[in-house]
Short mmCIF file of C-alpha atoms and ligand atoms in Angstrom, two decimals:
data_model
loop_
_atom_site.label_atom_id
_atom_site.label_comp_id
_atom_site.label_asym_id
_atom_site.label_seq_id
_atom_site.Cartn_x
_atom_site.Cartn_y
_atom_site.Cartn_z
CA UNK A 7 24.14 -2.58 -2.52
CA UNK A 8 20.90 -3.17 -5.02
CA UNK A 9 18.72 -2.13 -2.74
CA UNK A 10 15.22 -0.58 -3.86
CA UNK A 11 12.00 0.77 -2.13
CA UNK A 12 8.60 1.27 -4.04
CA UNK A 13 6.55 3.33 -2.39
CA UNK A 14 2.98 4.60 -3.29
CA UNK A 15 2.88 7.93 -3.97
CA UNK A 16 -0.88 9.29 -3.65
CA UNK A 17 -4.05 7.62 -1.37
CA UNK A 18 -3.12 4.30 -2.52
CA UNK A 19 -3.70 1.77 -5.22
CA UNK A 20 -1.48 3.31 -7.81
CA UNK A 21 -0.48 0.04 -9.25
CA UNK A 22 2.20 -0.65 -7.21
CA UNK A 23 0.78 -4.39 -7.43
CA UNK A 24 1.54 -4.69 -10.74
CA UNK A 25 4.76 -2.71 -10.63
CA UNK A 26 6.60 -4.40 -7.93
CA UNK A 27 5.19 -7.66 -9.99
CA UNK A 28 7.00 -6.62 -13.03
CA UNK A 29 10.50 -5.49 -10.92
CA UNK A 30 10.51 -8.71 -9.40
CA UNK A 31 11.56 -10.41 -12.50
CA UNK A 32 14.83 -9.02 -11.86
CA UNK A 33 15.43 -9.04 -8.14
CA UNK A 34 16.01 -11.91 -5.54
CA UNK A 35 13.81 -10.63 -3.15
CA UNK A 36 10.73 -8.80 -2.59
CA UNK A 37 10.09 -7.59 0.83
CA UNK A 38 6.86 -6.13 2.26
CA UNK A 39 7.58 -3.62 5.21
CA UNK A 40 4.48 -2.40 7.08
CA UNK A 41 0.65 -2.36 6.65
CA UNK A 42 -1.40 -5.56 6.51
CA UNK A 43 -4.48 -7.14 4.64
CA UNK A 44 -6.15 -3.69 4.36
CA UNK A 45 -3.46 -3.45 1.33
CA UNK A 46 -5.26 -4.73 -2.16
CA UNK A 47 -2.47 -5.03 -4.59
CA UNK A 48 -3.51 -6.53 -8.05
CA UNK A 49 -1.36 -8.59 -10.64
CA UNK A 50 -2.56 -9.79 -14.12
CA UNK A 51 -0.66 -11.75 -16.23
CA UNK A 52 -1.72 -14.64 -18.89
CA UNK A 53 -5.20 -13.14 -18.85
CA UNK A 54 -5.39 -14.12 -15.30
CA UNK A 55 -5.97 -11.40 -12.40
CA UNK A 56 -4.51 -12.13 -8.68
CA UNK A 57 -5.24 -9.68 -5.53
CA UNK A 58 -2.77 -10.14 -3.05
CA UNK A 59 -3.30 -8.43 0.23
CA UNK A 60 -0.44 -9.51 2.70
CA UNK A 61 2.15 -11.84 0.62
CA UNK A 62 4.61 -9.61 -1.23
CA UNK A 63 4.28 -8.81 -5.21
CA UNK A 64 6.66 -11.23 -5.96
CA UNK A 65 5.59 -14.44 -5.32
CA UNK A 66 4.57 -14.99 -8.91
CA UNK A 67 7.96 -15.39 -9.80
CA UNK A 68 9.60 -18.91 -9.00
CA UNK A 69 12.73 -18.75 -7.18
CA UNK A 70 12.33 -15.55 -5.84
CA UNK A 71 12.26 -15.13 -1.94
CA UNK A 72 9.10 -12.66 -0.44
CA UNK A 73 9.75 -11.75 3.33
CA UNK A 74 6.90 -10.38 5.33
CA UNK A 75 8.95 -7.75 7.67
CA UNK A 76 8.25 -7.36 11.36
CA UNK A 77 6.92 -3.91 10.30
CA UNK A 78 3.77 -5.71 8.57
CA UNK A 79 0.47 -6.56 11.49
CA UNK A 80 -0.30 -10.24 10.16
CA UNK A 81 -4.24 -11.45 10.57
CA UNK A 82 -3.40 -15.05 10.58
CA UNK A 83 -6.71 -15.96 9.35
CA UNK A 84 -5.73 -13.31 6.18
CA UNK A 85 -2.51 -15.29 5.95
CA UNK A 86 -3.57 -18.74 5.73
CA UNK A 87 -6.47 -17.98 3.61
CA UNK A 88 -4.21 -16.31 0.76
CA UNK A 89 -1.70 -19.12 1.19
CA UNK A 90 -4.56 -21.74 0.94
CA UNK A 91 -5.66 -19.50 -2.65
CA UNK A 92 -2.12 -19.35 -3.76
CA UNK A 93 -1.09 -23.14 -3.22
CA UNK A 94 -4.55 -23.94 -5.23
CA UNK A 95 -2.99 -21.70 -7.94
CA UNK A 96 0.23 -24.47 -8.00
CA UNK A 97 2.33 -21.30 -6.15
CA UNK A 98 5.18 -22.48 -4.16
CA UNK A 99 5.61 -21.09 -0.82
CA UNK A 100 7.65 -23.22 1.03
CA UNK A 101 11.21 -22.24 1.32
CA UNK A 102 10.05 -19.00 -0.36
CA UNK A 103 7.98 -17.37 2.03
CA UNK A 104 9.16 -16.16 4.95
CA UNK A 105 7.09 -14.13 7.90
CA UNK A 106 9.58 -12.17 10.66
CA UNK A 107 9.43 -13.41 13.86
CA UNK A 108 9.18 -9.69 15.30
CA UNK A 109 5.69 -8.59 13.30
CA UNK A 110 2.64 -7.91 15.61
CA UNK A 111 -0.35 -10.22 14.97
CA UNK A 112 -3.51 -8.65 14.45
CA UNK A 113 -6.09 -10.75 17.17
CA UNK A 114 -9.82 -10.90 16.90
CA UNK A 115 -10.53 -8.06 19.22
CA UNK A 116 -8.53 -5.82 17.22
CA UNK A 117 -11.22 -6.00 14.27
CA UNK A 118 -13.92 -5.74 16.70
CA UNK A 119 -12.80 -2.63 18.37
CA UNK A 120 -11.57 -1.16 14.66
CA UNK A 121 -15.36 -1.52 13.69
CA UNK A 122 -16.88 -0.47 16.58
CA UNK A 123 -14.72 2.59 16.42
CA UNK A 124 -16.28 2.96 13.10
CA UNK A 125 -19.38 2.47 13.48
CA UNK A 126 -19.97 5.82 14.76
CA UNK A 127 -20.01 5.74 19.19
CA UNK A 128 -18.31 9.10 18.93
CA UNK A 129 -14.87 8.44 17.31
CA UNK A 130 -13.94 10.42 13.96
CA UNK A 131 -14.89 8.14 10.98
CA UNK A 132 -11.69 7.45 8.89
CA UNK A 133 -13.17 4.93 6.68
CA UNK A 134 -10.94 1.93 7.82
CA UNK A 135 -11.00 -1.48 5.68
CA UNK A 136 -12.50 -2.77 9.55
CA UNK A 137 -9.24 -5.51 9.23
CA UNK A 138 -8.32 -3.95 12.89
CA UNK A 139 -5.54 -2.55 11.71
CA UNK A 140 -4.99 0.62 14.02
CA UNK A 141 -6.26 -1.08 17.12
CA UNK A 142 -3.36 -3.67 15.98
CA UNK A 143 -0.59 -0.88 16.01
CA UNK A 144 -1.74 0.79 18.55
CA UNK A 145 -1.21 -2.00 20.90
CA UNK A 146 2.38 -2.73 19.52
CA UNK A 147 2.91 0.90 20.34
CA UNK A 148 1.53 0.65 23.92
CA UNK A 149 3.69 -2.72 24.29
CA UNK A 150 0.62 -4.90 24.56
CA UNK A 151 1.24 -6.56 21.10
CA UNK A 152 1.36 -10.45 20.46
CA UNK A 153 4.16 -10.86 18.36
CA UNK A 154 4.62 -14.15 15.75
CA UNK A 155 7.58 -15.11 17.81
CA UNK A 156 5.20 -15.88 21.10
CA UNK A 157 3.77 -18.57 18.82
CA UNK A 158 6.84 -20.58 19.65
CA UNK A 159 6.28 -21.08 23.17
CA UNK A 160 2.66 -21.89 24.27
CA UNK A 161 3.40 -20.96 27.90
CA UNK A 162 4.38 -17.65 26.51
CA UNK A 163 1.91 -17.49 24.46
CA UNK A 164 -0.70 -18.15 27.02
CA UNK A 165 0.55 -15.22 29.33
CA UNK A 166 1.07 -12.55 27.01
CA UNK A 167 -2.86 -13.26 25.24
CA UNK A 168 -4.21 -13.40 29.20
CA UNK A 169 -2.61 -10.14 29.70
CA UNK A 170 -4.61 -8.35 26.95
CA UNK A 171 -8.08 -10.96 27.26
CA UNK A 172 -9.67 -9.21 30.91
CA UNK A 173 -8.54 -5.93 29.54
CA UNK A 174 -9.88 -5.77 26.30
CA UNK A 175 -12.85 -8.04 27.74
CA UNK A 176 -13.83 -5.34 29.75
CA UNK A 177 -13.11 -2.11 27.05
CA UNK A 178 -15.30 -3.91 24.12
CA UNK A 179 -18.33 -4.80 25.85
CA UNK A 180 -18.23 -1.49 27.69
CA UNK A 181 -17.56 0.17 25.05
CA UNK A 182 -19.66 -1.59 21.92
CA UNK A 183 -21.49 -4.49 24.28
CA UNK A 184 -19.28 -7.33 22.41
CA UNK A 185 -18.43 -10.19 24.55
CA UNK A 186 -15.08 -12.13 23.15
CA UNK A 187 -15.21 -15.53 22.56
CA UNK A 188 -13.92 -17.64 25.63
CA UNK A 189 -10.13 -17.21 26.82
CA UNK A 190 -9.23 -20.96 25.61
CA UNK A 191 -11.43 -20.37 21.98
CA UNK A 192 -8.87 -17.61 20.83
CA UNK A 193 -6.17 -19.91 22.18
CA UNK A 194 -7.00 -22.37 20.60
CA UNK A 195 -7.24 -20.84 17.14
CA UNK A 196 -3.99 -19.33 17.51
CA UNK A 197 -3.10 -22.62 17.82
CA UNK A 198 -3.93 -24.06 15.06
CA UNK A 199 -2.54 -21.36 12.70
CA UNK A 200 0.39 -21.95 14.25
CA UNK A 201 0.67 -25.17 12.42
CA UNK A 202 0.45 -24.10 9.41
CA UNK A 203 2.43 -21.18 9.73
CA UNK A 204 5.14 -21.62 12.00
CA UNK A 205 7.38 -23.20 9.91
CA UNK A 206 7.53 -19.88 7.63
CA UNK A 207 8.59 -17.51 10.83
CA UNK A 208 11.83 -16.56 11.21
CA UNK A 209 15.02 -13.92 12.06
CA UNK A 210 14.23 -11.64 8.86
CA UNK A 211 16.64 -9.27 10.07
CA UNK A 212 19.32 -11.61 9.51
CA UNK A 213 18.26 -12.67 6.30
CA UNK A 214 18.03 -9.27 4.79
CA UNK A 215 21.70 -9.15 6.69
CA UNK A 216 22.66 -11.99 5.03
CA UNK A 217 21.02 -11.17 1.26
CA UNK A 218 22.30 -7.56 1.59
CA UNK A 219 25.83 -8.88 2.20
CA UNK A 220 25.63 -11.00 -0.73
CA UNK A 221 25.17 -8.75 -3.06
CA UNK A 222 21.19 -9.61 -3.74
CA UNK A 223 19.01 -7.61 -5.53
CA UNK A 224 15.94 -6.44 -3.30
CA UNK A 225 13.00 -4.40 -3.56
CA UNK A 226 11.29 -3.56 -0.35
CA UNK A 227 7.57 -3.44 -0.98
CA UNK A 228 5.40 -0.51 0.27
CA UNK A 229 1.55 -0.62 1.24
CA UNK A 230 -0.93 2.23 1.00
CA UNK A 231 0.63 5.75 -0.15
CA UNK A 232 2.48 8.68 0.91
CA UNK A 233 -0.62 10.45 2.02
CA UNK A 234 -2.08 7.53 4.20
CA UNK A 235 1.32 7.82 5.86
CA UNK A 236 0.16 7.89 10.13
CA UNK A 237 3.14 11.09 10.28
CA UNK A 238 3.40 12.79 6.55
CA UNK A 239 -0.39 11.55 5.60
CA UNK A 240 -3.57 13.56 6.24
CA UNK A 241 -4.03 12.99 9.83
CA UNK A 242 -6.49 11.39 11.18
CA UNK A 243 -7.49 10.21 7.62
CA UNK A 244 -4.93 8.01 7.53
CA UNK A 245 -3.58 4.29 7.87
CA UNK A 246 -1.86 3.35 11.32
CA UNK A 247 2.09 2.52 9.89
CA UNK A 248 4.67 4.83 8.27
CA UNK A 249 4.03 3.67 4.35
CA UNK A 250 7.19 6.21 2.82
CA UNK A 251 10.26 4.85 2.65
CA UNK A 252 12.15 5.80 6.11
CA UNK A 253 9.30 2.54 6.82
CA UNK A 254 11.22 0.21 4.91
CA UNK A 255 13.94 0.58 7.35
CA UNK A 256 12.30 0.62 10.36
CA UNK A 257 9.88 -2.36 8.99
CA UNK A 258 12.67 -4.41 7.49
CA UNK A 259 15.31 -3.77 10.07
CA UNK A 260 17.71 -2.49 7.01
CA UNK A 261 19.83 0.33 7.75
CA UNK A 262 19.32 3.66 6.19
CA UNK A 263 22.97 3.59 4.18
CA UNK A 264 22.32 0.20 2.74
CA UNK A 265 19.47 1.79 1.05
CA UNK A 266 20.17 2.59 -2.72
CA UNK A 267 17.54 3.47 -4.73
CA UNK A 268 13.88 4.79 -3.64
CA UNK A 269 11.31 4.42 -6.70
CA UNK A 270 7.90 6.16 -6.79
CA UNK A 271 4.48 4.50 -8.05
CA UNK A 272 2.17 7.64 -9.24
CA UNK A 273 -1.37 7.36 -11.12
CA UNK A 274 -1.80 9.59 -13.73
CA UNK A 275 -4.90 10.84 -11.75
CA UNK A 276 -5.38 11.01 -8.35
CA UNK A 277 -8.09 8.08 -5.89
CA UNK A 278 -8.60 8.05 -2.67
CA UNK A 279 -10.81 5.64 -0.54
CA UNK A 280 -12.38 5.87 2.88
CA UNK A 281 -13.05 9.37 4.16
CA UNK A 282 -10.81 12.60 4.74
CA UNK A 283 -9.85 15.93 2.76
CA UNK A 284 -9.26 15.23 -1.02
CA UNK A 285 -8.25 18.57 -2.96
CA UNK A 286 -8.17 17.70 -6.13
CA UNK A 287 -11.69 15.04 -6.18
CA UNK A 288 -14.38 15.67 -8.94
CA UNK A 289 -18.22 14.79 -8.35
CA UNK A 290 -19.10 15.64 -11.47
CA UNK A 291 -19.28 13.44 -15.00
CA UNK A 292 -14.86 13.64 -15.54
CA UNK A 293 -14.49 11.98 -11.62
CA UNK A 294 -17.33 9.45 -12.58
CA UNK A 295 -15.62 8.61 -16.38
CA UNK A 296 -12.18 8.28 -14.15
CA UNK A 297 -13.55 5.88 -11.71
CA UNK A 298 -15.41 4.36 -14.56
CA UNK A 299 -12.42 3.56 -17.25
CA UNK A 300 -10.42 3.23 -14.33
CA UNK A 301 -12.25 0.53 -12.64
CA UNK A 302 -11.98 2.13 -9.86
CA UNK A 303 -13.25 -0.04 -6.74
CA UNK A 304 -11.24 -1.06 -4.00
CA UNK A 305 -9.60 -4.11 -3.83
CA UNK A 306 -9.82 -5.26 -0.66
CA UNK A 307 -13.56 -3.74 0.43
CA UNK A 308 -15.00 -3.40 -3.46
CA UNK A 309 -16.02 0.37 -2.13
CA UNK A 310 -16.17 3.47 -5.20
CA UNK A 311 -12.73 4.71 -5.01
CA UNK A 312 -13.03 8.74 -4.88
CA UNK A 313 -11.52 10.09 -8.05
CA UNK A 314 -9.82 13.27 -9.20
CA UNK A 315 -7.41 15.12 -11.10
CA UNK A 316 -3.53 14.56 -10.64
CA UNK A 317 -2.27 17.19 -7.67
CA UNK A 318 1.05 18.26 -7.91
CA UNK A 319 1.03 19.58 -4.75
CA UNK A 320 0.72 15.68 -3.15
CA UNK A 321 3.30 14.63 -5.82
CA UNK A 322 5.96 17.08 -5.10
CA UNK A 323 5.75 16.24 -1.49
CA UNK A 324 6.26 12.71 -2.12
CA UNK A 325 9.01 12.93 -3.96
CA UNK A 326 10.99 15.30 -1.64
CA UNK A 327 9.33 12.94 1.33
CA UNK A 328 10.80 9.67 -0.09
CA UNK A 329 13.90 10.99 -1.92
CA UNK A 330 12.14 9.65 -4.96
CA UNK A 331 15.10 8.70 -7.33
CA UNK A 332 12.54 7.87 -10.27
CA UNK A 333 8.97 7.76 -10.60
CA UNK A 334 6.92 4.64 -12.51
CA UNK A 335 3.59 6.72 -14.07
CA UNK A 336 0.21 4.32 -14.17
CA UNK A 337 -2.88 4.26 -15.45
CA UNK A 338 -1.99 7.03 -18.23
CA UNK A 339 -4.67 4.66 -20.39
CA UNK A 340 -7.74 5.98 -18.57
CA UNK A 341 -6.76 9.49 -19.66
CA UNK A 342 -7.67 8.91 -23.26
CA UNK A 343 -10.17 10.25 -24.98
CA UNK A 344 -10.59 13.08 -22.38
CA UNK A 345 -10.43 16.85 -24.03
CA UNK A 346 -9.01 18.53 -21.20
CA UNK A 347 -6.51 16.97 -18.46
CA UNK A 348 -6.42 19.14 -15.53
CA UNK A 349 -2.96 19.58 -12.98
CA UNK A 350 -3.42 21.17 -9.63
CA UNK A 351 -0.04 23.24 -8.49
CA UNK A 352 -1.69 25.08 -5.85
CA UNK A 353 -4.06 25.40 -3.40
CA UNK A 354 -5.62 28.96 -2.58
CA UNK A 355 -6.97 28.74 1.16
CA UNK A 356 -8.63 32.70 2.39
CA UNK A 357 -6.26 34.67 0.09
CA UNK A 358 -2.75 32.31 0.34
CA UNK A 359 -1.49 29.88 -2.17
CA UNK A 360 0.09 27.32 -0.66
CA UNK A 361 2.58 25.33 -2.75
CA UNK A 362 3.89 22.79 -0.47
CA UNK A 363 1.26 20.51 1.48
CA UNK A 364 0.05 22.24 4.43
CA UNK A 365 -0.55 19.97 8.11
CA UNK A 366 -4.57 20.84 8.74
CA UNK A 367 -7.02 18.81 7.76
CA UNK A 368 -9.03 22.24 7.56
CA UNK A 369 -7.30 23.57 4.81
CA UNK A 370 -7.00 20.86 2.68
CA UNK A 371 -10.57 20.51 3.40
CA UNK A 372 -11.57 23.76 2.22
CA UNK A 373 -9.00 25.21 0.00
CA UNK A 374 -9.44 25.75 -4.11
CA UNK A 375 -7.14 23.90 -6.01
CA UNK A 376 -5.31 25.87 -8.51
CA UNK A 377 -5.44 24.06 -11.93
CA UNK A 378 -3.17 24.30 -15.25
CA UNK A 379 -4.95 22.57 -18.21
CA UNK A 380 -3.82 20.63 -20.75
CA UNK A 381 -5.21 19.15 -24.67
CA UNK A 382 -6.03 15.79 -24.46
CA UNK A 383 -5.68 12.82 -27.10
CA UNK A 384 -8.22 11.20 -28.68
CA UNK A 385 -6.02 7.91 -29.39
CA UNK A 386 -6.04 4.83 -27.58
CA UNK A 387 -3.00 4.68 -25.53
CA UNK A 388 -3.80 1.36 -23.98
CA UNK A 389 -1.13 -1.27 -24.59
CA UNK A 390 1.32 1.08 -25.62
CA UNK A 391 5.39 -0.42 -25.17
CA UNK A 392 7.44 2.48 -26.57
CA UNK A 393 7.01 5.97 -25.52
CA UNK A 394 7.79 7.00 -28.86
CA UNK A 395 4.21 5.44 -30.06
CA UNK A 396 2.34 7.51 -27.44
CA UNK A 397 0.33 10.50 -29.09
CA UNK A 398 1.87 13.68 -29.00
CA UNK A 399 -0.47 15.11 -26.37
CA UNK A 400 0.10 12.27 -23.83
CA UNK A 401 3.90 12.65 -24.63
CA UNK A 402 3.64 16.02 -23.80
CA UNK A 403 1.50 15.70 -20.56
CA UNK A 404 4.21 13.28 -19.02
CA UNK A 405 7.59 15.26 -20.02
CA UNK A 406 5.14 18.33 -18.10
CA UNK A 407 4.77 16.23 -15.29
CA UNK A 408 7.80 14.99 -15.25
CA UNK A 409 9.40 19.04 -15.23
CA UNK A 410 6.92 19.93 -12.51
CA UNK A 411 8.08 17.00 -10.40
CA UNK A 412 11.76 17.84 -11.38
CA UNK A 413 11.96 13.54 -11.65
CA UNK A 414 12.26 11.23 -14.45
CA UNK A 415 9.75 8.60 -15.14
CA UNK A 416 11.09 5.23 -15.41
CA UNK A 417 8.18 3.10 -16.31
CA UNK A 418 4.75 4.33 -17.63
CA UNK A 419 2.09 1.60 -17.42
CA UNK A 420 -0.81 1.45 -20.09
CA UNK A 421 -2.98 -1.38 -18.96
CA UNK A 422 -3.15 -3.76 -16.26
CA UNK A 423 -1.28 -6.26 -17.56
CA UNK A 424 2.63 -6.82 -17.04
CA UNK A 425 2.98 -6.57 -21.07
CA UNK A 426 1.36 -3.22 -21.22
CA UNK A 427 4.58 -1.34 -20.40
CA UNK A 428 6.41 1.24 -21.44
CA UNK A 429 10.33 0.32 -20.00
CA UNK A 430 12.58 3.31 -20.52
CA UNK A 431 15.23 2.52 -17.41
CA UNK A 432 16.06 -0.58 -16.10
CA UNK A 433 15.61 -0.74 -11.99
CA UNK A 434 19.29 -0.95 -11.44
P1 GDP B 1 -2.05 -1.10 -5.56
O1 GDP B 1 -2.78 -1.21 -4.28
O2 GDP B 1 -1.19 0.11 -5.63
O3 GDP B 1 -1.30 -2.35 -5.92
O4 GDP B 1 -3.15 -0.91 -6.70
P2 GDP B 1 -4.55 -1.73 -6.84
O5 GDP B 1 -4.25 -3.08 -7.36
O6 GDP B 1 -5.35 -1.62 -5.61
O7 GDP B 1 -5.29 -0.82 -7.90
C1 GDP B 1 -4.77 -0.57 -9.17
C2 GDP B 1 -5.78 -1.05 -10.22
O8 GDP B 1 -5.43 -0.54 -11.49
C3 GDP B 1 -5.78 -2.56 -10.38
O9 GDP B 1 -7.06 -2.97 -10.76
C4 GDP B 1 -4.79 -2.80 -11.51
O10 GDP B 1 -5.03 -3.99 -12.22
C5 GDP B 1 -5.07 -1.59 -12.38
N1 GDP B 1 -3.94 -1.06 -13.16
C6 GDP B 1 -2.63 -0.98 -12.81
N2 GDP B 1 -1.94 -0.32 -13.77
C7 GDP B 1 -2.83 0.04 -14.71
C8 GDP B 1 -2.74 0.78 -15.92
O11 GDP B 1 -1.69 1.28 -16.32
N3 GDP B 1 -3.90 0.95 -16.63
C9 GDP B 1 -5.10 0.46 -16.22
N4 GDP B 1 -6.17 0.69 -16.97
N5 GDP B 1 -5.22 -0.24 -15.08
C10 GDP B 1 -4.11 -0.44 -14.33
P1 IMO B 2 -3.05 -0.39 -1.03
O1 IMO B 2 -1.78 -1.03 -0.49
C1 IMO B 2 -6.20 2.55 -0.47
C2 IMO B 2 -7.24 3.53 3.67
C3 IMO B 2 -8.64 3.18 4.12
C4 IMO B 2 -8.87 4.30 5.12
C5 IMO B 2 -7.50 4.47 5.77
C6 IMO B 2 -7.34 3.75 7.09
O2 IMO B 2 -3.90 -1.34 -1.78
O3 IMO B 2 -2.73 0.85 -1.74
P2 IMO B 2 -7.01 1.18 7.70
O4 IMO B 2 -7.88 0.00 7.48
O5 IMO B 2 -5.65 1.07 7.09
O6 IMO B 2 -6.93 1.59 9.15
O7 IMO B 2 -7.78 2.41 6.97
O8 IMO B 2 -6.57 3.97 4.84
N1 IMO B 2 -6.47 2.41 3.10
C7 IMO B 2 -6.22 2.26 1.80
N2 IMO B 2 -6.66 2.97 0.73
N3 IMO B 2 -5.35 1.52 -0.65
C8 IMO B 2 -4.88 0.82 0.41
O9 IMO B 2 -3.91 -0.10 0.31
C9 IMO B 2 -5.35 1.16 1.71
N4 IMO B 2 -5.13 0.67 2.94
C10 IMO B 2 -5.80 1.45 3.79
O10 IMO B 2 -9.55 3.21 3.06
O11 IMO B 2 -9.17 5.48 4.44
MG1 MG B 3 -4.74 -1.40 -3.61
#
C-alpha cells in the first residue's frame, strides 16, 4: 500500500512545492488534502518558475492524476484562473484533474468577512492571505457550507446559497457596512464556473478506493505547516484546516491503516508569515541575509517572510506529531557563507526550560530560545547532487540535525530547481 504524505514541517513554504514536484515523477497520483489558494507552492524546472496555489504539485508530470480532496475550500475564481494559466502553458488537465465532489467552496462573502475581520473592528489580527479562508471553514463546520456537489443541481443550489445570502447580508454590512452583490449576481457566477468546472468534480473517495486497491503509488499533498496546524499550530496564529498528516485522512477520505509512509519537508532555517509568536526570528543583519539569499517573500501575497534560525523545539514536535518516517532538508544553500549557524533546543520561559512545545501563545511569545552554535562553510553549496561533495561543515550540521531529530534525511535540496538535489533514499 504505497501510500505517502508530505507534510510541511515549520510556518510554511519549506519547499514542499518543489519536493512533492520531484516525488511525483515516481507516483501515479498526487493528492492535495486541505487548505486552499492561501497555499503558494513553487516549481522550477527548464529555467522556468510555476506557483501553484490550489492544483496539486504534480500536474507537471504527464500522465499523472492530481485530485483536489474534499478536505481542500476551492475559490472557483482561484480555480479557473490557474487552470486558464496552466492550459496556456500546453498543461493537460482533462482526464487528469479531478476536484471531490464533497470540498466546501469558498463564496464571495467569505473573503469579505476574512478581510474585514482583518482589518482591525476588534478581532485578533492573524495575518490571513484575505482568500476567506477561515470564514470558509468555519461555515463547513457550522453546516452552512456550499459544497461542489450542489453545483449539480441548480434548484439545490439555489436553496442552499439563499440560506446563507439574508444571513450573511445582514452580518457584513452590520458588521463592516458591505452590501453583497444581488442574490441572482452570485448565482449567476456560480453558474458559470460551473461550466467550466463541472466536468472535473467527482466521488474522490472512490477513486483513492479504487487507486489504493490497485496497488498505485500516491502521495497526498499537504498545505501550510505543522505549526499553522488550527489544533497542534500556534493558536490563533494559525490557518483554519488540520495541515499534519491525520489531515490527509480526514481530507482524502483514506483510512488511517492504508497509510504507509509520512515524509517531512523542513528548511534548514526557520520563516514564518503573517503575525503570531516566532521563537527563534532574528531582526537583526543574519534574519535580513536569510530572507535576502533566501528570497524570502511570500508566494501567494509577495509579503517579507519573517526569518530565523532552525528551532528544534518546532522540529521535534513535528516529527513525533506526524510520525515523520523521513525528513527532505531545503534550502541548506542559503546557509553558506554564514560563520555561525545557530540551533534552538530550548526555550527558557521565568526560570523553566521547556523542551517540548508548550500550548500558550504567551510563552512562546516571550520565552528565550536556548541556542547551540555551529562553524559555518564558506563554500558554495548551491547545486550540490551528492552529499559526499557537501563541505565538511554543512555535512556535519545535517548528520547534527539529523541526531537531534532522531530521523534520517532523505532528500536535501540545494537550489530551487528539481536538478539541485541531493537523492540519498528513494520514496518507496
Ligand atoms: P512551499 O509553500 O512549501 O511549496 O514553498 P514556497 O514555494 O512557498 O517557498 C519556497 C521557496 O524556496 C520557493 O521560492 C522555492 O523556489 C525556493 N526553494 C525551494 N527549495 C530551495 C532550495 O533548496 N534552495 C533555495 N535557494 N531555494 C529553494
Ligand atoms: P504554503 O502551502 C505560509 C498563514 C498566513 C497567516 C495564517 C492564516 O505555501 O506553505 P489564512 O489565509 O490561511 O487564514 O492565514 O496562515 N499561511 C501561510 N503561511 N505558507 C502558506 O502556505 C500559508 N497559508 C497560510 O500568512 O499567518
Ligand atoms: Mg508557500
Amino acid at each position: 500500500m504505497p501510500v505517502a504524505v508530505v507534510v510541511g514541517m515549520q510556518w510554511g513554504d519549506e519547499g514542499k512545492g518543489k519536493i512533492i514536484d520531484l516525488l511525483a515523477e515516481n507516483v501515479d497520483v498526487v493528492a492535495r488534502y486541505q487548505g486552499g489558494h492561501n497555499a503558494g507552492h513553487t516549481i522550477c524546472f527548464n529555467e522556468k518558475q510555476f506557483v501553484l496555489h490550489l492544483i496539486p504539485s504534480g500536474i507537471f508530470h504527464e500522465n499523472k492524476l492530481c485530485v483536489i480532496g474534499n478536505g481542500v475550500v476551492v475559490d472557483p475564481l482561484a480555480l479557473v484562473e490557474e487552470m486558464r494559466q496552466l492550459e496556456e502553458a500546453g498543461i493537460d488537465l482533462e482526464g487528469r484533474l479531478v476536484i471531490s465532489d464533497r470540498a466546501n467552496i469558498i463564496m464571495p462573502y467569505h473573503g469579505t468577512s476574512d478581510k474585514g475581520r482583518e482589518s482591525g473592528s476588534g478581532f485578533q489580527k492573524i495575518g490571513t492571505t484575505g482568500r476567506g479562508i477561515g470564514p470558509s471553514y468555519a461555515d463547513k463546520i457550522a453546516r452552512a457550507g456550499i459544497r461542489t456537489c450542489d453545483l449539480r443541481d441548480e434548484t439545490y443550489l439555489k436553496e442552499r446559497l439563499r440560506a446563507n445570502y439574508d444571513e450573511k447580508q445582514k452580518i457584513l454590512k452590520s458588521l463592516y457596512g458591505t452590501e453583497l452583490p444581488e442574490f441572482n449576481c452570485l448565482l449567476d457566477e456560480l453558474m458559470g464556473y460551473r461550466e467550466t468546472i463541472l466536468k472535473y468534480i467527482a466521488d474522490t473517495h472512490i477513486l483513492m478506493r479504487d487507486q489504493i486497491a490497485q496497488g498505485k503509488n500516491i502521495l497526498c499533498e499537504g498545505a501550510q505547516g505543522t505549526m499553522l496546524d488550527v489544533d497542534h499550530g500556534t493558536y490563533p496564529f494559525v490557518t483554519s484546516s488540520n495541515s499534519t498528516a491525520g489531515g490527509a485522512c480526514t481530507g482524502l477520505g483514506i483510512p488511517p491503516t492504508k497509510v504507509d509512509r509520512v515524509l517531512g519537508v523542513i528548511k534548514a532555517y526557520t520563516t514564518r508569515v503573517g503575525e503570531g509568536p516566532f521563537p527563534t526570528e532574528l531582526s537583526d543583519a543574519d534574519g535580513e541575509r536569510l530572507g535576502k539569499v533566501g528570497h524570502e517573500f511570500g508566494a501567494t501575497t509577495g509579503r517579507p517572510r519573517r526569518c530565523g534560525w532552525f528551532d528544534a523545539v518546532v522540529a521535534k514536535y513535528g516529527v513525533h506529531l506526524n510520525g515523520i518516517d523521513a525528513l527532505i532538508l531545503t534550502k541548506v544553500d542559503v546557509l553558506d557563507g554564514f560563520k555561525t549557524i545557530k540551533v534552538c533546543t530550548g526555550y527558557e520561559y521565568k526560570g523553566k526550560t521547556f523542551l517540548d512545545m508548550p500550548a500558550d501563545a504567551e510563552v512562546l511569545e516571550n520565552c528565550r530560545p536556548v541556542y547551540t552554535g555551529f562553524d559555518g562553510w564558506s563554500e558554495s553549496t548551491v547545486g550540490v547532487k551528492d552529499f559526499d561533495r557537501l563541505p565538511e561543515n554543512a555535512r556535519r550540521y545535517i548528520n547534527r540535525l539529523s541526531e537531534l531529530l532522531e530521523t534520517p534525511f532523505m532528500m536535501i535540496s540545494t537550489g530551487p530547481d528539481r536538478e539541485q538535489t541531493i537523492q540519498r533514499e528513494p520514496l518507496f
